[in-house]
Structures are given as structure tokens and as C-alpha cells.
Short mmCIF file of N, CA, C and O in Angstrom, two decimals:
data_model
loop_
_atom_site.label_atom_id
_atom_site.label_comp_id
_atom_site.label_asym_id
_atom_site.label_seq_id
_atom_site.Cartn_x
_atom_site.Cartn_y
_atom_site.Cartn_z
N MET A 1 -10.89 0.38 11.08
CA MET A 1 -10.90 1.94 10.93
C MET A 1 -9.76 1.91 9.45
O MET A 1 -9.22 1.33 9.82
N ARG A 2 -10.31 2.65 8.73
CA ARG A 2 -9.33 3.36 7.60
C ARG A 2 -7.87 3.57 8.12
O ARG A 2 -8.03 4.75 9.33
N SER A 3 -6.96 3.57 7.73
CA SER A 3 -5.64 3.99 7.78
C SER A 3 -5.64 5.25 7.97
O SER A 3 -4.42 5.87 9.16
N ASP A 4 -5.91 6.00 7.17
CA ASP A 4 -5.85 7.96 6.28
C ASP A 4 -6.79 8.16 7.94
O ASP A 4 -6.89 9.51 8.26
N LYS A 5 -7.56 7.10 9.11
CA LYS A 5 -8.15 7.83 10.12
C LYS A 5 -7.77 7.74 11.19
O LYS A 5 -8.58 7.94 12.06
N LEU A 6 -6.56 7.02 11.29
CA LEU A 6 -6.05 6.98 12.79
C LEU A 6 -5.80 7.94 13.45
O LEU A 6 -5.30 8.95 12.97
N SER A 7 -5.52 7.83 14.84
CA SER A 7 -5.09 9.04 15.02
C SER A 7 -3.75 8.86 15.50
O SER A 7 -3.34 8.17 15.02
N GLU A 8 -2.62 10.21 15.81
CA GLU A 8 -1.49 10.12 16.18
C GLU A 8 -1.06 9.24 17.25
O GLU A 8 0.25 8.50 16.46
N GLU A 9 -1.76 9.41 17.93
CA GLU A 9 -1.57 7.89 19.61
C GLU A 9 -1.44 6.57 18.39
O GLU A 9 -0.33 5.81 18.47
N ARG A 10 -2.33 6.63 17.77
CA ARG A 10 -2.63 5.00 17.16
C ARG A 10 -1.46 4.63 16.03
O ARG A 10 -1.03 3.93 16.20
N ILE A 11 -0.97 5.98 15.20
CA ILE A 11 -0.08 5.70 14.53
C ILE A 11 1.22 5.04 15.37
O ILE A 11 1.39 4.67 15.16
N GLY A 12 1.52 5.81 16.29
CA GLY A 12 2.28 5.85 17.22
C GLY A 12 2.72 4.53 17.65
O GLY A 12 4.11 4.12 17.45
N GLU A 13 1.34 4.17 18.13
CA GLU A 13 1.74 2.68 18.55
C GLU A 13 1.75 1.80 17.42
O GLU A 13 3.00 0.30 17.51
N ILE A 14 1.47 1.97 16.34
CA ILE A 14 1.49 0.93 14.96
C ILE A 14 3.36 1.02 14.06
O ILE A 14 3.98 -0.26 14.48
N LEU A 15 3.56 2.55 14.51
CA LEU A 15 5.37 2.55 14.42
C LEU A 15 6.08 1.69 15.06
O LEU A 15 6.71 1.24 14.70
N ALA A 16 5.59 1.59 16.29
CA ALA A 16 6.06 1.08 17.21
C ALA A 16 6.24 -0.76 16.92
O ALA A 16 7.99 -1.25 17.40
N ILE A 17 5.27 -1.12 16.39
CA ILE A 17 5.25 -2.46 16.64
C ILE A 17 6.37 -2.37 14.75
O ILE A 17 6.74 -3.42 15.02
N LEU A 18 5.96 -1.68 14.05
CA LEU A 18 6.70 -2.09 13.40
C LEU A 18 8.57 -1.75 12.91
O LEU A 18 9.21 -2.71 12.81
N ASP A 19 8.60 -1.07 14.23
CA ASP A 19 10.34 -0.96 14.56
C ASP A 19 10.48 -2.51 14.99
O ASP A 19 11.72 -2.71 15.30
N GLU A 20 9.73 -2.98 16.33
CA GLU A 20 9.94 -4.28 16.94
C GLU A 20 10.03 -5.08 16.01
O GLU A 20 10.95 -6.07 16.18
N LEU A 21 9.16 -4.84 14.69
CA LEU A 21 9.74 -5.68 13.59
C LEU A 21 10.88 -5.92 12.59
O LEU A 21 11.59 -6.77 12.42
N LYS A 22 11.23 -4.73 13.01
CA LYS A 22 13.02 -4.62 11.85
C LYS A 22 14.06 -5.06 13.08
O LYS A 22 14.31 -5.22 12.16
N ALA A 23 13.70 -5.06 14.58
CA ALA A 23 14.62 -4.78 15.34
C ALA A 23 14.52 -6.61 15.27
O ALA A 23 15.17 -7.14 16.07
N SER A 24 13.77 -7.26 14.87
CA SER A 24 13.44 -8.89 15.69
C SER A 24 14.35 -9.49 14.76
O SER A 24 14.54 -10.62 14.81
N GLY A 25 13.89 -9.22 13.22
CA GLY A 25 15.10 -9.79 12.20
C GLY A 25 14.17 -11.19 11.83
O GLY A 25 14.86 -11.47 10.82
N LEU A 26 12.71 -10.86 12.21
CA LEU A 26 11.93 -12.23 11.33
C LEU A 26 10.89 -11.60 10.91
O LEU A 26 11.14 -10.59 10.38
N LYS A 27 10.71 -12.99 9.73
CA LYS A 27 9.86 -12.60 8.50
C LYS A 27 8.89 -11.75 8.83
O LYS A 27 8.25 -12.68 9.85
N ALA A 28 8.56 -11.18 7.83
CA ALA A 28 6.64 -10.19 8.56
C ALA A 28 6.31 -11.29 8.89
O ALA A 28 4.96 -11.19 9.76
N GLU A 29 5.55 -12.32 8.37
CA GLU A 29 4.61 -13.29 8.10
C GLU A 29 4.66 -14.11 9.56
O GLU A 29 3.61 -14.02 10.57
N VAL A 30 5.63 -14.53 10.27
CA VAL A 30 6.36 -15.24 11.26
C VAL A 30 6.44 -13.93 12.74
O VAL A 30 5.29 -14.20 13.10
N PHE A 31 6.55 -13.11 12.23
CA PHE A 31 6.13 -11.72 13.33
C PHE A 31 4.55 -11.49 13.59
O PHE A 31 4.05 -11.11 14.69
N ALA A 32 3.99 -11.25 12.70
CA ALA A 32 2.50 -11.13 12.97
C ALA A 32 2.18 -12.39 13.16
O ALA A 32 1.13 -12.23 14.14
N GLN A 33 2.16 -13.39 13.17
CA GLN A 33 1.89 -15.06 13.38
C GLN A 33 2.12 -14.53 15.46
O GLN A 33 1.39 -14.85 15.94
N SER A 34 3.36 -13.73 15.98
CA SER A 34 3.69 -14.36 16.48
C SER A 34 3.04 -12.79 17.82
O SER A 34 3.22 -12.97 18.66
N LYS A 35 2.54 -11.72 17.23
CA LYS A 35 1.85 -11.31 18.03
C LYS A 35 0.28 -10.84 17.32
O LYS A 35 -0.07 -10.43 18.06
N GLY A 36 -0.06 -12.22 16.82
CA GLY A 36 -1.55 -12.28 16.87
C GLY A 36 -2.09 -10.82 15.77
O GLY A 36 -3.03 -11.03 16.28
N LEU A 37 -1.40 -10.54 15.11
CA LEU A 37 -1.87 -9.95 13.89
C LEU A 37 -2.14 -10.61 12.81
O LEU A 37 -1.30 -11.97 12.19
N GLY A 38 -2.93 -9.68 11.87
CA GLY A 38 -3.28 -10.51 10.48
C GLY A 38 -2.15 -10.35 9.76
O GLY A 38 -1.94 -8.93 9.61
N TYR A 39 -1.46 -10.86 9.23
CA TYR A 39 -0.36 -10.40 7.84
C TYR A 39 -0.63 -9.57 6.81
O TYR A 39 0.51 -8.24 6.60
N GLY A 40 -1.71 -9.46 6.33
CA GLY A 40 -2.09 -8.59 5.88
C GLY A 40 -2.25 -6.84 6.08
O GLY A 40 -1.79 -6.03 5.31
N GLN A 41 -2.61 -7.26 7.29
CA GLN A 41 -2.79 -5.91 8.16
C GLN A 41 -1.66 -5.37 8.20
O GLN A 41 -0.95 -3.90 8.02
N LEU A 42 -0.58 -6.13 9.18
CA LEU A 42 1.19 -5.68 8.59
C LEU A 42 1.35 -5.33 7.29
O LEU A 42 2.27 -4.27 7.72
N ARG A 43 1.63 -5.61 6.30
CA ARG A 43 1.82 -5.26 5.09
C ARG A 43 1.30 -4.41 4.70
O ARG A 43 2.09 -3.47 4.05
N GLY A 44 -0.24 -3.72 5.11
CA GLY A 44 -0.86 -2.70 4.81
C GLY A 44 -0.49 -1.11 6.07
O GLY A 44 0.66 -0.13 5.01
N TRP A 45 0.08 -1.65 6.90
CA TRP A 45 0.71 -1.19 8.10
C TRP A 45 2.29 -0.23 7.25
O TRP A 45 3.10 0.76 7.70
N LEU A 46 3.12 -1.60 7.23
CA LEU A 46 4.29 -1.33 6.17
C LEU A 46 4.34 -0.05 4.98
O LEU A 46 5.24 0.48 4.81
N SER A 47 3.46 -0.52 4.35
CA SER A 47 3.02 0.31 2.86
C SER A 47 2.77 1.95 3.14
O SER A 47 3.36 2.44 2.79
N SER A 48 2.29 2.02 5.01
CA SER A 48 1.71 3.47 5.17
C SER A 48 2.81 4.15 6.02
O SER A 48 2.70 5.33 5.98
N ALA A 49 3.50 3.24 6.57
CA ALA A 49 4.55 3.77 7.61
C ALA A 49 5.65 4.99 7.05
O ALA A 49 5.69 5.68 7.82
N PRO A 50 5.87 5.59 5.65
CA PRO A 50 6.59 6.35 5.32
C PRO A 50 5.84 7.81 5.66
O PRO A 50 6.31 8.61 6.08
N ARG A 51 4.40 7.20 4.86
CA ARG A 51 3.56 8.61 4.98
C ARG A 51 3.43 8.83 6.44
O ARG A 51 3.09 10.05 6.89
N TRP A 52 2.67 8.33 7.88
CA TRP A 52 2.89 8.16 8.82
C TRP A 52 3.82 8.88 9.70
O TRP A 52 4.20 9.51 9.93
N ARG A 53 5.20 8.15 9.03
CA ARG A 53 6.62 8.83 9.41
C ARG A 53 6.93 10.48 9.16
O ARG A 53 6.89 11.43 10.19
N ALA A 54 6.28 10.63 8.22
CA ALA A 54 6.44 12.03 7.24
C ALA A 54 5.58 13.30 8.31
O ALA A 54 5.66 14.43 8.56
N GLN A 55 4.28 12.17 8.28
CA GLN A 55 3.37 13.51 9.13
C GLN A 55 3.60 13.69 10.54
O GLN A 55 3.26 14.61 10.62
N LEU A 56 3.75 12.31 11.05
CA LEU A 56 4.31 12.74 12.69
C LEU A 56 5.45 13.65 12.67
O LEU A 56 5.66 14.47 13.58
N ALA A 57 6.52 14.10 11.78
CA ALA A 57 7.68 14.27 11.92
C ALA A 57 6.95 15.97 11.40
O ALA A 57 8.02 17.15 11.04
N GLY A 58 6.00 16.04 10.58
CA GLY A 58 5.17 17.62 9.94
C GLY A 58 5.93 18.00 8.84
O GLY A 58 5.99 19.18 8.41
N LEU A 59 6.54 16.42 7.79
CA LEU A 59 7.02 17.11 6.90
C LEU A 59 5.65 16.78 6.02
O LEU A 59 4.32 16.39 6.13
N ALA A 60 5.86 17.38 4.66
CA ALA A 60 5.04 17.39 3.55
C ALA A 60 4.55 15.24 3.60
O ALA A 60 5.50 15.56 3.47
N LEU A 61 3.46 15.39 3.06
CA LEU A 61 3.46 14.09 3.14
C LEU A 61 3.82 13.61 1.68
O LEU A 61 3.07 14.18 0.62
N PRO A 62 4.41 12.74 0.90
CA PRO A 62 4.47 12.17 0.08
C PRO A 62 3.30 11.26 -0.36
O PRO A 62 2.44 10.95 0.61
N PRO A 63 3.32 11.53 -1.90
CA PRO A 63 2.21 10.80 -2.60
C PRO A 63 1.51 9.62 -2.12
O PRO A 63 2.33 8.71 -2.66
N ARG A 64 0.57 9.10 -2.65
CA ARG A 64 -0.01 7.53 -2.60
C ARG A 64 0.55 7.28 -3.83
O ARG A 64 0.39 7.97 -4.96
N ARG A 65 1.20 5.60 -4.06
CA ARG A 65 1.10 5.33 -5.31
C ARG A 65 0.22 4.91 -5.52
O ARG A 65 -0.31 4.30 -4.64
N SER A 66 0.34 4.36 -6.91
CA SER A 66 -1.01 3.91 -7.41
C SER A 66 -0.55 2.85 -8.10
O SER A 66 0.00 3.55 -9.18
N ALA A 67 -0.93 1.69 -8.59
CA ALA A 67 -0.44 0.08 -9.92
C ALA A 67 -1.34 0.12 -11.10
O ALA A 67 -1.34 0.38 -11.35
N PHE A 68 -2.73 1.49 -10.95
CA PHE A 68 -3.17 1.96 -11.78
C PHE A 68 -2.58 2.46 -13.31
O PHE A 68 -1.91 3.30 -13.04
N VAL A 69 -2.58 1.46 -14.08
CA VAL A 69 -1.54 2.24 -15.17
C VAL A 69 -2.89 2.49 -16.50
O VAL A 69 -3.60 0.91 -16.82
N ARG A 70 -3.57 3.11 -17.25
CA ARG A 70 -4.59 3.57 -17.98
C ARG A 70 -4.11 2.31 -19.76
O ARG A 70 -3.07 2.89 -20.10
N ALA A 71 -4.69 1.95 -19.75
CA ALA A 71 -4.77 0.78 -21.19
C ALA A 71 -4.65 1.72 -22.37
O ALA A 71 -5.81 3.02 -22.25
N GLN A 72 -3.88 2.02 -23.32
CA GLN A 72 -3.93 2.63 -24.64
C GLN A 72 -4.50 1.94 -25.74
O GLN A 72 -3.85 1.01 -26.11
N CYS A 73 -5.75 1.28 -25.89
CA CYS A 73 -6.48 0.26 -26.72
C CYS A 73 -6.59 0.97 -28.01
O CYS A 73 -6.96 2.49 -28.27
N ASN A 74 -5.62 0.67 -29.21
CA ASN A 74 -5.64 0.94 -30.44
C ASN A 74 -7.74 0.82 -31.42
O ASN A 74 -7.69 -1.23 -30.45
N PRO A 75 -7.98 1.36 -31.94
CA PRO A 75 -9.22 0.38 -32.42
C PRO A 75 -8.66 -0.29 -33.08
O PRO A 75 -7.77 -0.99 -33.89
N PRO A 76 -9.63 -2.05 -33.19
CA PRO A 76 -9.72 -2.47 -34.41
C PRO A 76 -9.74 -2.07 -35.88
O PRO A 76 -9.86 -1.32 -36.00
N PRO A 77 -8.66 -2.62 -36.52
CA PRO A 77 -8.26 -2.12 -37.75
C PRO A 77 -9.86 -2.32 -39.00
O PRO A 77 -10.60 -3.25 -38.53
N ALA A 78 -9.75 -1.29 -39.59
CA ALA A 78 -11.43 -1.82 -40.80
C ALA A 78 -11.04 -2.48 -41.62
O ALA A 78 -9.79 -3.11 -41.89
N PRO A 79 -12.27 -3.24 -41.68
CA PRO A 79 -12.00 -4.62 -42.61
C PRO A 79 -11.53 -4.28 -43.86
O PRO A 79 -11.96 -3.34 -44.23
N ALA A 80 -10.83 -4.94 -44.88
CA ALA A 80 -10.34 -4.68 -45.88
C ALA A 80 -11.42 -4.89 -47.03
O ALA A 80 -12.07 -5.89 -46.97
N ALA A 81 -11.45 -4.09 -47.86
CA ALA A 81 -12.60 -4.11 -48.96
C ALA A 81 -11.84 -4.90 -50.19
O ALA A 81 -10.96 -5.02 -50.24
N ASP A 82 -12.98 -5.69 -50.67
CA ASP A 82 -12.58 -6.79 -51.68
C ASP A 82 -12.18 -5.66 -52.69
O ASP A 82 -13.28 -5.65 -53.53
N GLU A 83 -11.12 -5.95 -53.03
CA GLU A 83 -10.67 -5.11 -54.35
C GLU A 83 -10.95 -6.19 -55.42
O GLU A 83 -10.47 -7.25 -56.06
N GLY A 84 -11.10 -5.85 -56.83
CA GLY A 84 -11.47 -7.02 -58.11
C GLY A 84 -12.05 -7.80 -57.75
O GLY A 84 -12.36 -9.11 -58.42
N ALA A 85 -13.23 -7.76 -56.85
CA ALA A 85 -13.66 -8.88 -56.34
C ALA A 85 -15.56 -8.86 -57.32
O ALA A 85 -16.62 -8.98 -56.53
N GLY A 86 -15.27 -8.75 -58.67
CA GLY A 86 -16.72 -8.12 -58.99
C GLY A 86 -17.62 -9.48 -59.40
O GLY A 86 -16.54 -10.42 -59.78
N VAL A 87 -18.85 -9.68 -59.28
CA VAL A 87 -19.52 -10.52 -59.05
C VAL A 87 -20.62 -10.43 -60.28
O VAL A 87 -21.32 -9.33 -60.66
#
């Protein structure tokens, strides 16, 4: 299920797991293995946690961050005309 479609109950459960991670002092990868979770899933939860906490507190949701940066490409220079190349 997509993380933006989770119920408030499930979000609360996930946040409790993340609080447990913080209290454990373990590295996220080790903690995930000890709980039978995928490390990638745990990382996704960690990135969504600030938005979820704001949502549950009734605060305005912070915008999602995007790593996308539009490239500004310059057109290639026009080929130089051969000056003085009379044949």
C-alpha cells in the first residue's frame, strides 16, 4: 500500500516502530533485520515520518521534497563559417 494511503491507525503503528528504533540506538539496517522489516521500507518510513507526525497533530503538511532538478542545456554553437576559404 502506498504510504500516502495509510490509515491513521497504521501510521501510528509505524511511528511507534520508528520511536522504538530511535530509543534502541541501533543502526537502521540492524534494527530492520531484528524486526523482520526491509531496510528500504524502514528508510521510506523515516522519510515520511515528519509529514505523518504533522498530519496526526493536525498541522499543515510540509511539502514533499523532490531531488529533481531541471537541467538547463545550452544549444550547441553554430559551426563557424570558413572565412577566406575561397576555392
